[in-house]
Each structure stands twice: as C-alpha cells, then as structure tokens.
Coordinates of C-alpha atoms in Angstrom, one line a residue:
S1 CA -102.6 -0.1 101.8
R2 CA -103.1 -3.6 103.1
T3 CA -99.4 -4.0 103.6
L4 CA -99.2 -0.6 105.4
A5 CA -102.2 -1.5 107.5
K6 CA -100.5 -4.5 108.8
L7 CA -97.6 -2.5 110.3
A8 CA -97.8 -2.6 114.0
H9 CA -95.0 -0.8 115.6
P10 CA -95.1 1.8 118.5
N11 CA -93.2 4.3 116.4
I12 CA -95.2 4.0 113.2
A13 CA -98.5 5.8 112.8
K14 CA -101.2 3.2 112.3
V15 CA -103.2 3.0 109.1
L16 CA -106.9 2.8 110.1
D17 CA -108.7 2.5 106.8
F18 CA -108.2 2.8 103.2
G19 CA -110.3 2.5 100.0
Y20 CA -111.6 3.9 96.8
E21 CA -114.6 6.2 96.5
N22 CA -115.9 8.4 93.8
G23 CA -112.8 7.9 91.8
N24 CA -110.4 8.8 94.5
L25 CA -108.1 6.6 96.7
Y26 CA -108.0 7.4 100.3
L27 CA -105.9 6.3 103.3
I28 CA -106.7 7.2 106.8
S29 CA -104.1 7.1 109.5
E30 CA -104.2 7.7 113.2
F31 CA -103.9 11.3 114.4
I32 CA -100.7 11.7 116.4
P33 CA -100.9 14.7 118.8
G34 CA -97.6 16.5 119.1
R35 CA -95.2 18.4 117.0
S36 CA -93.3 17.6 113.9
L37 CA -89.5 17.0 114.3
S38 CA -89.0 19.9 111.9
D39 CA -90.8 22.3 114.4
L40 CA -88.2 21.2 117.0
M41 CA -85.2 21.8 114.8
T42 CA -84.8 25.5 115.2
A43 CA -81.3 25.2 116.5
P44 CA -78.7 22.5 116.9
I45 CA -79.9 19.5 119.0
P46 CA -77.4 18.0 121.3
W47 CA -76.2 14.7 119.8
Q48 CA -77.3 12.7 122.8
N49 CA -80.9 14.1 122.3
A50 CA -80.7 13.6 118.6
I51 CA -79.7 9.9 119.1
N52 CA -82.6 9.4 121.5
I53 CA -84.9 10.5 118.8
L54 CA -83.3 8.6 116.0
L55 CA -83.0 5.2 117.8
P56 CA -86.9 4.5 118.0
L57 CA -87.0 5.7 114.3
T58 CA -84.3 3.3 113.3
D59 CA -86.1 0.4 115.1
A60 CA -89.4 1.4 113.2
L61 CA -87.5 1.4 109.8
I62 CA -85.9 -2.0 110.6
Y63 CA -89.4 -3.3 111.3
A64 CA -90.8 -1.8 108.1
H65 CA -87.8 -2.8 105.9
S66 CA -88.2 -6.4 107.3
R67 CA -91.7 -6.3 105.8
G68 CA -90.5 -5.1 102.5
I69 CA -91.7 -1.5 102.9
V70 CA -89.3 1.4 102.2
H71 CA -90.5 4.8 103.4
R72 CA -89.0 6.8 100.4
D73 CA -89.8 10.2 101.8
L74 CA -88.0 10.5 105.3
K75 CA -87.9 14.1 106.4
P76 CA -88.4 15.9 109.7
D77 CA -92.0 16.8 108.7
N78 CA -92.8 13.0 108.6
V79 CA -91.6 12.4 112.2
I80 CA -94.1 13.5 114.9
I81 CA -92.8 13.8 118.5
N82 CA -95.9 12.8 120.4
T83 CA -97.1 13.9 123.9
D84 CA -94.9 11.2 125.5
D85 CA -91.8 12.6 123.7
Q86 CA -91.7 9.5 121.4
P87 CA -91.0 9.9 117.8
I88 CA -93.6 8.5 115.4
L89 CA -93.0 7.9 111.8
S90 CA -95.7 8.9 109.5
D91 CA -96.6 9.3 105.7
F92 CA -95.1 6.2 104.0
S93 CA -95.7 7.9 100.7
L94 CA -98.6 5.8 99.6
M95 CA -99.2 7.8 96.5
R96 CA -95.6 7.2 95.4
I97 CA -96.0 3.5 96.0
I98 CA -99.2 3.5 93.9
E99 CA -97.5 5.5 91.1
E100 CA -94.6 3.2 91.1
E101 CA -96.8 0.1 90.8
E102 CA -98.8 1.6 87.9
T103 CA -95.6 2.6 86.0
R104 CA -93.4 -0.3 86.9
D105 CA -94.2 -2.1 83.6
M106 CA -93.3 1.1 81.6
T107 CA -90.1 2.1 83.5
G108 CA -88.8 -1.4 84.7
T109 CA -87.8 0.3 88.0
N110 CA -89.0 0.9 91.4
V111 CA -88.3 4.6 91.5
G112 CA -89.6 6.9 94.2
L113 CA -88.7 10.6 94.5
G114 CA -88.6 11.9 97.9
S115 CA -88.1 15.5 99.2
P116 CA -85.2 17.1 97.6
G117 CA -83.5 18.1 100.9
Y118 CA -83.5 14.5 102.1
I119 CA -83.4 12.5 98.9
S120 CA -80.9 9.7 98.5
P121 CA -78.6 9.9 95.5
E122 CA -80.1 6.8 93.8
Q123 CA -83.6 8.4 94.1
G124 CA -82.3 11.6 92.6
Q125 CA -80.9 9.6 89.7
G126 CA -84.2 7.8 89.1
L127 CA -82.6 4.4 90.1
S128 CA -84.3 1.7 92.0
V129 CA -84.5 2.3 95.8
D130 CA -84.4 -0.1 98.8
F131 CA -83.9 0.3 102.5
R132 CA -80.6 2.0 102.0
S133 CA -82.3 5.1 100.7
D134 CA -84.1 5.4 104.0
I135 CA -80.8 5.1 105.8
Y136 CA -79.3 7.9 103.8
S137 CA -82.3 10.1 104.4
L138 CA -82.1 9.4 108.2
G139 CA -78.4 10.4 108.1
V140 CA -79.3 13.7 106.4
I141 CA -81.8 14.3 109.3
F142 CA -79.2 13.4 111.9
F143 CA -76.8 15.9 110.3
E144 CA -79.4 18.6 110.3
M145 CA -80.3 17.9 114.0
V146 CA -76.9 18.0 115.5
T147 CA -75.6 20.9 113.3
G148 CA -78.7 23.0 113.0
K149 CA -77.9 23.4 109.3
K150 CA -79.3 21.8 106.0
L151 CA -76.9 19.4 104.5
F152 CA -77.1 21.3 101.1
Y153 CA -78.2 24.7 100.0
A154 CA -79.2 25.9 96.5
T155 CA -81.5 28.1 94.7
S156 CA -83.6 25.2 93.2
S157 CA -84.7 21.8 94.2
M158 CA -83.0 20.3 91.3
E159 CA -79.7 21.8 92.4
I160 CA -80.2 20.3 95.8
V161 CA -80.8 16.9 94.2
I162 CA -77.6 17.2 92.1
Q163 CA -75.6 18.0 95.2
H164 CA -76.9 14.8 96.8
I165 CA -75.7 12.9 93.8
M166 CA -72.4 14.7 93.1
T167 CA -71.2 16.5 96.2
D168 CA -69.6 15.0 99.4
P169 CA -71.4 16.2 102.5
P170 CA -69.7 18.6 104.8
K171 CA -68.0 17.3 107.9
P172 CA -70.4 17.8 110.9
R173 CA -67.4 18.5 113.0
S174 CA -66.5 21.5 110.9
L175 CA -69.8 23.0 112.2
I176 CA -69.9 21.5 115.7
P177 CA -66.2 21.0 116.6
N178 CA -66.9 19.3 120.0
L179 CA -69.1 16.6 118.3
P180 CA -67.4 13.2 119.0
R181 CA -65.8 11.7 116.0
T182 CA -67.8 8.4 116.3
V183 CA -71.0 10.5 116.1
E184 CA -69.6 12.3 113.0
T185 CA -68.7 8.8 111.4
I186 CA -72.2 7.6 112.0
I187 CA -73.7 10.5 110.4
L188 CA -71.4 10.4 107.3

C-alpha cells in the first residue's frame, strides 16, 4: 500500500489511504468519473484511436514498472476513460500482492493470477511475473480494441488460460484486413 500510495502519475488512479481495521485490510483510491474502457469496446475501435488510448497507459506502466510495481490484472474494466477523455489505470491488484507476499515463502514464486481473458502465459502457468506480463495483457487489450473480438473464446476460464499458454493468437489482419501491418506486428 505504501508503494502504491507513492505512485504519482496522471494516468494512474491515486491511492488516498490504506490500513487495517477490525481484522480487514482496506485501500481507498480516488474516484475517477468516467466510463470503463470495456464500456467503450462495443465495436472495433479505429486503430488510431486505440493507440491514443494505449500510449498514456503504456507511459503509466513504464512509470509503475520503473518503481518495481507490476499491475498483474490489466483488463478493460481496470481502465477508466475520464471526463477529459484520458485513460486512467486503476486496481493494481493489491489483494494479489498481499497474497503473494504471504505465500512467497511457501511457493518460492511471485505468482499473480489475472483475469483469464487477459492473463499472460506465465501467469497461467503459475510462474513468476514481471513487467512483461503487463505488456502481454496490454497487447490483448489492443487486439480486442481494434478487432472488436476477444483474443480467445472457450466454455470455461481454464480453457481460455490454456489457450493463452498453448495457442498462437489469430492475426488481427484476418479480422480487420485494412489494419496496417505495422500495427498488427505491434499487437502480436
């Protein structure tokens, strides 16, 4: 909580307070008026607009990563587009960080499970995570923004995780033929 509270970036929701009361840990972050990115992703978003959303998020992640903080649960629900049309990254998965600290001695890893649709292959395998897991998840979000489709579909969360581990992603240009090859390369 102390580390998260020290984050000061215009595209990261600020931690206002944290503590322990009546046997419960709590974290209070600023309220960001706006809509979640997932609310805006009802159809493909032009790649230029998607990049304009992702660039500030990338900058926010570079900032957090330079301070040793990995988000671990990047997904459109954790990105708020504020009233100034700026993307704000929220929910740095504090409970996962706490759980990892409590279990690190038992497992010897720094494992953090994210949301199945956006989970990195190493997270899905229970391996240690670092900033690259966030980059993978951001790529999955980028894919979904420009194609209007989920990266993988399955009947269960576990099947989706397995697909992230075992399956090559579909080529975005197979869904959006006029997508520039350079944009496809960045996504992949």
